[in-house]
XYZ file of C-alpha atoms in Angstrom:
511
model
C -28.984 11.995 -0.338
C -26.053 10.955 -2.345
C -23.987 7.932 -1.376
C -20.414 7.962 -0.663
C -19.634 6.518 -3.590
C -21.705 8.856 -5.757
C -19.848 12.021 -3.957
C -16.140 10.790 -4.550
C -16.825 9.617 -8.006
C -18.453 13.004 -8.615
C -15.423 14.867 -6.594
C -12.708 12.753 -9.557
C -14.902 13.389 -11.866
C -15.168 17.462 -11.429
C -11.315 17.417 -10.897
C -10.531 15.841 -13.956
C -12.548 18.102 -15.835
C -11.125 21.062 -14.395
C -7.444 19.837 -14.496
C -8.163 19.079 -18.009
C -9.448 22.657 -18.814
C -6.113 24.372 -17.060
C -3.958 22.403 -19.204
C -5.724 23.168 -22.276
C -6.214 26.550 -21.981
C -2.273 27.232 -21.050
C -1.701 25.114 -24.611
C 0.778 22.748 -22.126
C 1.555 19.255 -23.654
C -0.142 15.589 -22.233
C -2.704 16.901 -20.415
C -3.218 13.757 -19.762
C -0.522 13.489 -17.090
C -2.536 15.960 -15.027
C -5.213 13.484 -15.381
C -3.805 10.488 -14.095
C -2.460 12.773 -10.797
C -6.329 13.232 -10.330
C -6.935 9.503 -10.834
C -4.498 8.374 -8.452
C -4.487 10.407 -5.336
C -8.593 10.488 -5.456
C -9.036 8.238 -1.878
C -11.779 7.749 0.289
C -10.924 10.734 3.086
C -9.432 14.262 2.464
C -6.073 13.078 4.506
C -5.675 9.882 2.325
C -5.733 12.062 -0.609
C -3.692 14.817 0.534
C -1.158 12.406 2.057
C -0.492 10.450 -1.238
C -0.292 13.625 -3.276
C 2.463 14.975 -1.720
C 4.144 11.554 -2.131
C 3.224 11.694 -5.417
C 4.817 15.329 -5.814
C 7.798 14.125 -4.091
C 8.316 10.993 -5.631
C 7.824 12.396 -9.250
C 10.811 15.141 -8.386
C 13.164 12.561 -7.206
C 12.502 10.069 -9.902
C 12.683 12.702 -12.846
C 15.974 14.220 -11.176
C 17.623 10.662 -11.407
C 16.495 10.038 -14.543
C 18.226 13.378 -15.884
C 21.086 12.020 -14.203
C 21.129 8.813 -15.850
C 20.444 10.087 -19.453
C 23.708 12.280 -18.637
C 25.496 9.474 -18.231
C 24.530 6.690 -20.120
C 22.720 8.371 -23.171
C 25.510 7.275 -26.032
C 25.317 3.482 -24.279
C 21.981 1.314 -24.425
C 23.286 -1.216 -22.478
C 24.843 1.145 -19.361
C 21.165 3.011 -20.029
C 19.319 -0.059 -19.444
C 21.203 -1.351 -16.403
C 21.376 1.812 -14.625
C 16.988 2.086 -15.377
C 16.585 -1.411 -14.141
C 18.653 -1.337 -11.105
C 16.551 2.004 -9.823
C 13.673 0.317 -10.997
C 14.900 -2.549 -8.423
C 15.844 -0.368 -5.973
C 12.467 1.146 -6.343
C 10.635 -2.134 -5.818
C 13.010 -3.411 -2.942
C 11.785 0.496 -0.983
C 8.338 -0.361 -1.817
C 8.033 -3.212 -0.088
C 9.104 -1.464 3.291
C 6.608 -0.603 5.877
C 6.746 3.230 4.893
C 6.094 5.653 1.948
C 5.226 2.768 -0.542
C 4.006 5.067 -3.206
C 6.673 7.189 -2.813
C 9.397 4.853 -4.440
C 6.691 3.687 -6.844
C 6.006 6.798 -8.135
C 10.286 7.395 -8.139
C 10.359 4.768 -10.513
C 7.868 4.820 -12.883
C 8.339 8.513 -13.266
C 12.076 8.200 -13.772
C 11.334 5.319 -16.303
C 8.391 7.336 -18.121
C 11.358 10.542 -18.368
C 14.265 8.259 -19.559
C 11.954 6.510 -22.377
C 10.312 9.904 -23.581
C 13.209 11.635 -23.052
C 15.383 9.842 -25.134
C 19.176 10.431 -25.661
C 18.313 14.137 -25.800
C 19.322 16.006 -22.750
C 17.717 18.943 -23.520
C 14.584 17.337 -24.363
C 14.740 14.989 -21.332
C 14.821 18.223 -19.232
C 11.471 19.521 -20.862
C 9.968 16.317 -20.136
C 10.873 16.309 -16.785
C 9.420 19.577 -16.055
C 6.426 18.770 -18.022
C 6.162 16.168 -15.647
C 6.346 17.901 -12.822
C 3.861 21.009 -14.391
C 1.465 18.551 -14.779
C 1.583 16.148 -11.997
C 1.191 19.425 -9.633
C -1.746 21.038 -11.431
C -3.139 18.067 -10.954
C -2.288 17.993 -7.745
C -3.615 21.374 -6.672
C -6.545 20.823 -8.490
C -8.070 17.845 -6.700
C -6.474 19.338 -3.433
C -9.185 22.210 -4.064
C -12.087 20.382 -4.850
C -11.136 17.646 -1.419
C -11.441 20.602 0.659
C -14.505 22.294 -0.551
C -16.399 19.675 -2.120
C -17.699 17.419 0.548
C -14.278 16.790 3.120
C -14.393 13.009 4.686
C -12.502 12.990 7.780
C -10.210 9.856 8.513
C -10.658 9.260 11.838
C -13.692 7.209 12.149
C -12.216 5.203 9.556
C -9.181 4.769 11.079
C -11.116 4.110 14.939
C -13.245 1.465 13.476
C -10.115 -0.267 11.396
C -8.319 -0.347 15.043
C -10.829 -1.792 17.008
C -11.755 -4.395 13.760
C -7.582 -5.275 14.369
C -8.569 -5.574 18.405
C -10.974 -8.038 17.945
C -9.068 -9.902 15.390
C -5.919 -10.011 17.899
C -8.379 -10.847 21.326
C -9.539 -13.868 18.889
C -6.466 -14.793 18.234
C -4.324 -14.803 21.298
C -7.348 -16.230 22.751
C -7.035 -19.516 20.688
C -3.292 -19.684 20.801
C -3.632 -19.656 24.685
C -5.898 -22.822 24.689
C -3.203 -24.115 21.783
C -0.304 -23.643 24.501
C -2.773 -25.793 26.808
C -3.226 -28.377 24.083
C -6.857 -27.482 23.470
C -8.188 -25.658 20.504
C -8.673 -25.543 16.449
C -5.209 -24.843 15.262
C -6.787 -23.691 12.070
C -8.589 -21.405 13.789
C -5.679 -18.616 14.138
C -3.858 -19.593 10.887
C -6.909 -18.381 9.070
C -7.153 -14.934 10.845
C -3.340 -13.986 10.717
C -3.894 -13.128 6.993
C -6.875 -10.744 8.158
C -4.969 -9.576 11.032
C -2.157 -8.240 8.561
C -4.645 -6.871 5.915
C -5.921 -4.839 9.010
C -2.627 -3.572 10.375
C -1.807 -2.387 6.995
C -5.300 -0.570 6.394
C -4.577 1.139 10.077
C -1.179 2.427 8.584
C -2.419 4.151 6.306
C -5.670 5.298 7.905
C -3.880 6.954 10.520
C -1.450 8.825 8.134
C -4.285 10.489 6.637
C -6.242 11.150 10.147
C -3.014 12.330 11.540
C -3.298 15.387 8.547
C -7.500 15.754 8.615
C -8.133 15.413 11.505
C -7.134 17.911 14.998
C -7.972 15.596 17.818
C -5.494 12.586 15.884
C -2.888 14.782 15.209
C -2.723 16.110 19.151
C -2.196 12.429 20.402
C -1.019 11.352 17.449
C 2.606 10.270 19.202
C 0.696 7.379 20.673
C -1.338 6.398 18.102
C 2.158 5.604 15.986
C 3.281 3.834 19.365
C -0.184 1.720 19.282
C 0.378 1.130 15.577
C 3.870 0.075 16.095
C 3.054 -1.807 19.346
C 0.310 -3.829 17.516
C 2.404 -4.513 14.847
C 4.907 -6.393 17.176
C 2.146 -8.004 18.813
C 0.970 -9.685 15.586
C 4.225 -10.573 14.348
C 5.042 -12.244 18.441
C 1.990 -13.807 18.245
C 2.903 -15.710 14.861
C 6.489 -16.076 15.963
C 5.022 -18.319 19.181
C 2.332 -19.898 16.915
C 5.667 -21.710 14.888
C 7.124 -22.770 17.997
C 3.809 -24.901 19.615
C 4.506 -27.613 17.572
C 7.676 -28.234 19.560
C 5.710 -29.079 22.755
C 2.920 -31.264 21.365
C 1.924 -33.612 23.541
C 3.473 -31.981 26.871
C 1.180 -30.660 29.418
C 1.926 -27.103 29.814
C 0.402 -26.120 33.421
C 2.230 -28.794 35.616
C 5.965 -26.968 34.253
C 4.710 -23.025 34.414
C 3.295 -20.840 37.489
C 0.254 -19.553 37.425
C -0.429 -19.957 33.165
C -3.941 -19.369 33.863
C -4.075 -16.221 35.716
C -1.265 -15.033 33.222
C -3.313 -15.834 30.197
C -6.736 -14.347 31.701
C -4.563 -10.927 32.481
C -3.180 -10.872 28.658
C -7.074 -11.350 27.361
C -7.814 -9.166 30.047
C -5.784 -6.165 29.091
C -6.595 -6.411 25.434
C -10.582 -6.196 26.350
C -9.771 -2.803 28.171
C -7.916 -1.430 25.430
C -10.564 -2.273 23.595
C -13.415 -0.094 26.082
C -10.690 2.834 26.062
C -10.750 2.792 22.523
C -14.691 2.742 22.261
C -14.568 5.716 24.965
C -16.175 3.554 27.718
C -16.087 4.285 31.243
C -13.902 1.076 33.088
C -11.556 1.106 36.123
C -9.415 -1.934 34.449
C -5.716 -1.337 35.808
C -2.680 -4.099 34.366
C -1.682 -6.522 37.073
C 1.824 -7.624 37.436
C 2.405 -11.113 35.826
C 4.816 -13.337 35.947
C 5.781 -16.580 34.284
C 8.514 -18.645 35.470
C 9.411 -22.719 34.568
C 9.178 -24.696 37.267
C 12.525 -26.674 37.673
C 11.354 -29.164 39.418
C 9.259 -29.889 36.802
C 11.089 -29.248 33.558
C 14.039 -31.330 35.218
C 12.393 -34.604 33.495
C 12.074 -32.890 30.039
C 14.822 -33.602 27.545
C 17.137 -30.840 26.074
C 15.041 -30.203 22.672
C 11.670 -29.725 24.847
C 13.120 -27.583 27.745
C 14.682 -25.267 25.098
C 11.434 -25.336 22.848
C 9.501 -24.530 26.392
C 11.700 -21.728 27.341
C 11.153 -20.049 23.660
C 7.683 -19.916 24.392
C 8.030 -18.819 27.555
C 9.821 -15.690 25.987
C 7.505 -15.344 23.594
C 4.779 -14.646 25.857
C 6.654 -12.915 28.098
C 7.289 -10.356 25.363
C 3.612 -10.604 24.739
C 2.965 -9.415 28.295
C 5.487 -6.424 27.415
C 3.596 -5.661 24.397
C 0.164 -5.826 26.145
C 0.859 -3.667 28.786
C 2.263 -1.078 25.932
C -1.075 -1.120 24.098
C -2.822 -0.409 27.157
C -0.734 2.666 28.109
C -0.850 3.932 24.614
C -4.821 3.564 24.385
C -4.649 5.338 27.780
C -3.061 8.254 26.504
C -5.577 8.361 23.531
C -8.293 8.659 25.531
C -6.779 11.558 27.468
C -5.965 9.682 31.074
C -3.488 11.904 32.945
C -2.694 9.489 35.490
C -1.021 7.109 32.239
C 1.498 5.385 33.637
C 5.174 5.696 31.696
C 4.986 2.514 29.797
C 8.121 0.270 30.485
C 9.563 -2.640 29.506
C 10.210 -0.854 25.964
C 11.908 -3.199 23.944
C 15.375 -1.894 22.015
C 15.716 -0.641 18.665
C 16.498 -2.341 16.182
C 17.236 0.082 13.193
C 20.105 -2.341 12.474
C 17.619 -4.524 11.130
C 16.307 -2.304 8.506
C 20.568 -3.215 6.886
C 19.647 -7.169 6.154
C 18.406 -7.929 2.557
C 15.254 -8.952 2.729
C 14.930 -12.183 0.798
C 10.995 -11.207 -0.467
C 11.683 -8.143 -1.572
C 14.811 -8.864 -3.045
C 12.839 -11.425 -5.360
C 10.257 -8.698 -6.300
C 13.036 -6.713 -7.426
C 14.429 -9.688 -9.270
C 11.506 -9.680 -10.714
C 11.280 -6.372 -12.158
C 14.500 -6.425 -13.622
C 13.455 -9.218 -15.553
C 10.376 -7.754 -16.801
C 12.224 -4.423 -17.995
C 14.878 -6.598 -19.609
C 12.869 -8.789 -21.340
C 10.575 -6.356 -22.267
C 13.822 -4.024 -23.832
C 15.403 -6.851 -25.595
C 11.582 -7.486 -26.918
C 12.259 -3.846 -28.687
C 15.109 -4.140 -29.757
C 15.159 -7.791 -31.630
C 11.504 -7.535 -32.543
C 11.134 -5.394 -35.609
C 8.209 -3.279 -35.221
C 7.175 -4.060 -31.376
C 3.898 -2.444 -30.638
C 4.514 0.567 -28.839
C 8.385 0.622 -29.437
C 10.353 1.527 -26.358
C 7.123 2.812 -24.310
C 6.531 -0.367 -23.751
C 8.804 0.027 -20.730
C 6.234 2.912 -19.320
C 3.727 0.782 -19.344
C 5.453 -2.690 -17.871
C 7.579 -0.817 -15.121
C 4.854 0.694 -13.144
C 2.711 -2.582 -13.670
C 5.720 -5.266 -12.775
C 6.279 -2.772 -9.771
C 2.567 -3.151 -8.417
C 2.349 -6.532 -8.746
C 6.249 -7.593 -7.407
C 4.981 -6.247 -3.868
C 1.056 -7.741 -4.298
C 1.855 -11.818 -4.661
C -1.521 -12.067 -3.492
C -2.999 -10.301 -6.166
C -3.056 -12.728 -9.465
C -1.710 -10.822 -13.140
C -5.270 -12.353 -14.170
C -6.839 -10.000 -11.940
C -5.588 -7.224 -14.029
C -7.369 -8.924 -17.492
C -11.323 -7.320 -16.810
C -10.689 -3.888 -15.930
C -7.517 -3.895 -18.546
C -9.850 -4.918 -21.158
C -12.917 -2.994 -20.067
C -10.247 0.470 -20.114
C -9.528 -0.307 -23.424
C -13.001 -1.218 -24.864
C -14.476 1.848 -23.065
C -11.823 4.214 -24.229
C -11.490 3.162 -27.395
C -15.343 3.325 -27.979
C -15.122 7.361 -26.942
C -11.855 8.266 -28.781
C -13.241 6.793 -32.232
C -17.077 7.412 -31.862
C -17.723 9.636 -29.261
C -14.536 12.343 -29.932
C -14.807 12.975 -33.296
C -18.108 14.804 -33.061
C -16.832 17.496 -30.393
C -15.916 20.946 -32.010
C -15.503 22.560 -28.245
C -14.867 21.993 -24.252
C -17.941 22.417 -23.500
C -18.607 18.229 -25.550
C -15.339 17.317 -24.225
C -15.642 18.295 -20.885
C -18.782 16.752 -20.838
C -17.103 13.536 -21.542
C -14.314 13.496 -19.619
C -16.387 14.067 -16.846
C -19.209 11.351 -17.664
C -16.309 8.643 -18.448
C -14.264 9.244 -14.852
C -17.698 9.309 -13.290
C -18.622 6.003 -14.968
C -15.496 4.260 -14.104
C -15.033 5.430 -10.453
C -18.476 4.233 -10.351
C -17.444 0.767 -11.861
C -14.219 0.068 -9.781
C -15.521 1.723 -6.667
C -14.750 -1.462 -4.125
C -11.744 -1.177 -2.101
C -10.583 -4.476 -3.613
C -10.952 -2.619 -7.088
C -8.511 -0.293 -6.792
C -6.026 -1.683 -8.967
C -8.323 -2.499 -11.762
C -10.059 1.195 -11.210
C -6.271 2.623 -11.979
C -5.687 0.800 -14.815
C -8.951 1.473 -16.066
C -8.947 4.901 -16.062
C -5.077 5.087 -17.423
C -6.135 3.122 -20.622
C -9.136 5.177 -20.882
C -7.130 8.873 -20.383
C -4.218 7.272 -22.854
C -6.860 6.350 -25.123
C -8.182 9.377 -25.837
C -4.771 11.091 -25.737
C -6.624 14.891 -25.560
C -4.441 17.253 -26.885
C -5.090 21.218 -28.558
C -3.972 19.488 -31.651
C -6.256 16.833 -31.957
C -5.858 13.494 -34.212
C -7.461 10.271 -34.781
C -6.107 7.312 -35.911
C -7.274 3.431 -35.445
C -3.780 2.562 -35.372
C -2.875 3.990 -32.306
C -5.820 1.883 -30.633
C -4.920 -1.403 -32.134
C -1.042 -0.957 -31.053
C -2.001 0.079 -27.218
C -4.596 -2.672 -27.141
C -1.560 -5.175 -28.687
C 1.206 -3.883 -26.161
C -0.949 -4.345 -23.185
C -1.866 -7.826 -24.020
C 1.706 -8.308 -24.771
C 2.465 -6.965 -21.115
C 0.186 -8.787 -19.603
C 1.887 -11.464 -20.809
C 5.371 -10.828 -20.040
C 3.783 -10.442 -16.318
C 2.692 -13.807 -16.409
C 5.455 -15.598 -17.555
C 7.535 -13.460 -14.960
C 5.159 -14.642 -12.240
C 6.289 -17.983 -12.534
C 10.307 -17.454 -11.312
């Protein structure tokens, strides 16, 4: 039996191909395009894929509308044209790093970039671009979409099950220790450690549970509280860290004499968390939340001084909302499960949509950061005679500076294997392999073998990036077209850009 791996690369693979053969046959431009829609939205489950093609769809329409609107205004004046591509491109990078519809603004921006470059001050031919764009990105698109359903479906929701309860355990671990750290026992590196995993998680159960909400019936019917499980999670982990800053304050206080009853509060909070958990698994318990309370003793807290009774009463709030927050989880799994004596959850805490108005001072810097990759990388053109790729450098840095602005975790270095492997392995089939194929049938053949190969390469979860950019240099490479041409030129120049972006990146990384 195949593996998993073997099936999706297969699944690409077969899409490419086909996408390849449409575009082709109807003598359209870049087929290529087509291609990297197939590269891109090819995911693990059928809802994953389907999910970030219709971002992609969506986010390619916005960004080539802008971009028409930009060259309308700006295309007589580089220096309007550049400001008014950089500040989307910001804009862009400052959506991206929101908690929704990532790839949507990332494909708005390196779409509207790629139609402002290769349109050029041409209106009319920025239009055709634009809809060449759009041609292609949706025959890609539909293509993939076909093969996903037929060929092999994954459903997301086992995924997405296992992802919560990995977050569960991660979060019972964690409140756990921070309990005994509010009692002065405990490794305080302990829950440092897991908070990184604990976000890692919550972001993997975002998007898990987009895709299972669209694949999957029995999501989609409770899928209300999944979002309020996701959301009540999320607020969980970010209360739990909040409280973890403020323990420092009461070092060296002991904690029991000044609250009621912190031990039966704490064993209902682990409590609760351990029947979400059996709801979630589908076991059979009778678990039911207690009421708890937490109050400061005054008697007590009388001798503290002003700095420790305020840092007390923060933590008491903190937990306090945790025991909100618990009790929220609970109800929600409750509902999952299909209990119709759920209690209405209370205790809902406000909105705060206002929130989502205050700059964000991270994401602001990633889009600082873009803007001074597109910059420098446009003043590169302009003052160095003969740049390697001229002004499509820009294609190329955008999209990359935009990925990595919203990643600081993930190193430009990181990009230097699979960047290098791309080009190697497409250059080797544009100027040895190519040359020798007089129809489809050989160039089918190896379009197919080379997505295979590289989906096969890149096929870890922690490859994705490199598996993208591998299998863009590899489709630019080979640049397949009804007209076909071969020069070593073109090669050398890509190979020369993208070491020349790569480092731009890095000295970027360092502001």
């Amino acid at each position: 039996m195949l593996s998993r791996t073997t099936r999706e690369s297969i699944k690409t693979a077969l899409a490419m191909t086909i996408a390849y053969a449409i575009g082709l046959s109807m003598g359209w431009d870049r087929p290529y395009w087509a291609g990297f829609a197939v590269a891109f939205i090819s995911l693990a489950t059928t809802g994953q894929s389907f999910n970030k093609a219709s971002l992609r769809m969506l986010g390619t329409v916005l960004g080539a509308s802008v971009a028409l609107i930009v060259i309308g205004i700006s295309a007589q004046d580089r220096w309007l044209f550049i400001t008014l591509l950089s500040l989307w491109c910001a804009l862009c990078t400052y959506m991206m790093g929101g908690r929704y519809h990532q790839y949507f603004w990332h494909v708005a921006g390196f779409v509207f970039v790629i139609v402002c470059i290769d349109g050029g001050p041409s209106p009319e031919n920025a239009f055709s671009t634009a809809m060449l764009r759009l041609q292609q990105t949706a025959l890609g698109i539909l293509v993939y979409s076909v093969i996903a359903v037929l060929l092999w479906p994954t459903n997301s929701r086992q995924a997405m099950e296992s992802t919560a309860l990995e977050l569960l355990d991660k979060q019972i671990s964690i409140l756990a220790s921070y309990l005994r750290l509010f009692q002065g026992q405990g490794d305080r590196e302990i829950p440092r450690v897991g908070y990184a995993e604990e976000i890692a998680k919550l972001n993997q159960l975002g998007v898990l549970l987009d895709a299972a909400t669209t694949d999957s019936h029995e999501v989609h019917e409770v899928k209300g509280a999944w979002r309020d499980y996701q959301s009540a999670a999320g607020e969980l982990t970010e209360t739990m860290q909040q409280w973890q800053e403020s323990l420092p304050e009461l070092r060296g206080l002991m904690i029991e004499p000044l609250v009621s009853d912190l031990v039966g509060f704490s064993t209902e909070l682990v409590a609760r968390l351990k029947s979400v958990k059996q709801l979630l698994e589908r076991e059979d318990h009778s678990f039911a939340c207690s009421d708890a309370r937490l109050e400061i003793e005054a008697q007590a807290a009388g001798e503290l001084n002003h700095l420790q009774l305020a840092a007390l009463t923060v933590a008491r709030d903190h937990l306090l909302r945790l025991e909100e927050l618990t009790r929220r989880l609970h109800h929600s799994a409750r509902v999952i499960r299909g209990d119709e004596g759920a209690p209405v959850a209370s205790n809902a805490k406000p909105s705060r949509a206002w929130l989502a108005f205050i700059p964000d001072p991270d994401r602001m810097l990633a889009a600082g950061k873009v803007v001074v990759t597109v910059w420098l990388a446009y003043l590169a053109v302009i003052y160095i005679g003969d740049f390697p790729g001229g002004f499509g450098v820009l294609s190329l840095a955008a999209p990359l500076s935009m990925a990595l602005a919203n990643m600081p975790q993930v190193p430009v270095s990181a990009l230097y294997r699979p960047a290098a492997f791309g080009v190697a392995f497409g250059s080797a089939m544009y100027l040895l392999v190519m040359p020798h194929l007089h129809s489809f049938l050989g160039l089918g053949t190896m379009l197919f073998a080379g997505t295979f190969f590289l989906c096969q390469r890149f096929s870890k979860p922690q490859q994705m990036l490199g598996r993208a950019l591998g299998l863009a240099m590899f489709l630019s490479l080979i640049s397949v077209s009804n007209q076909q041409s071969y020069h070593f030129l073109s090669v050398a120049n890509t190979a020369l850009m993208l070491s020349l972006i790569l480092l731009l990146l890095n000295i970027v990384s360092y502001i």
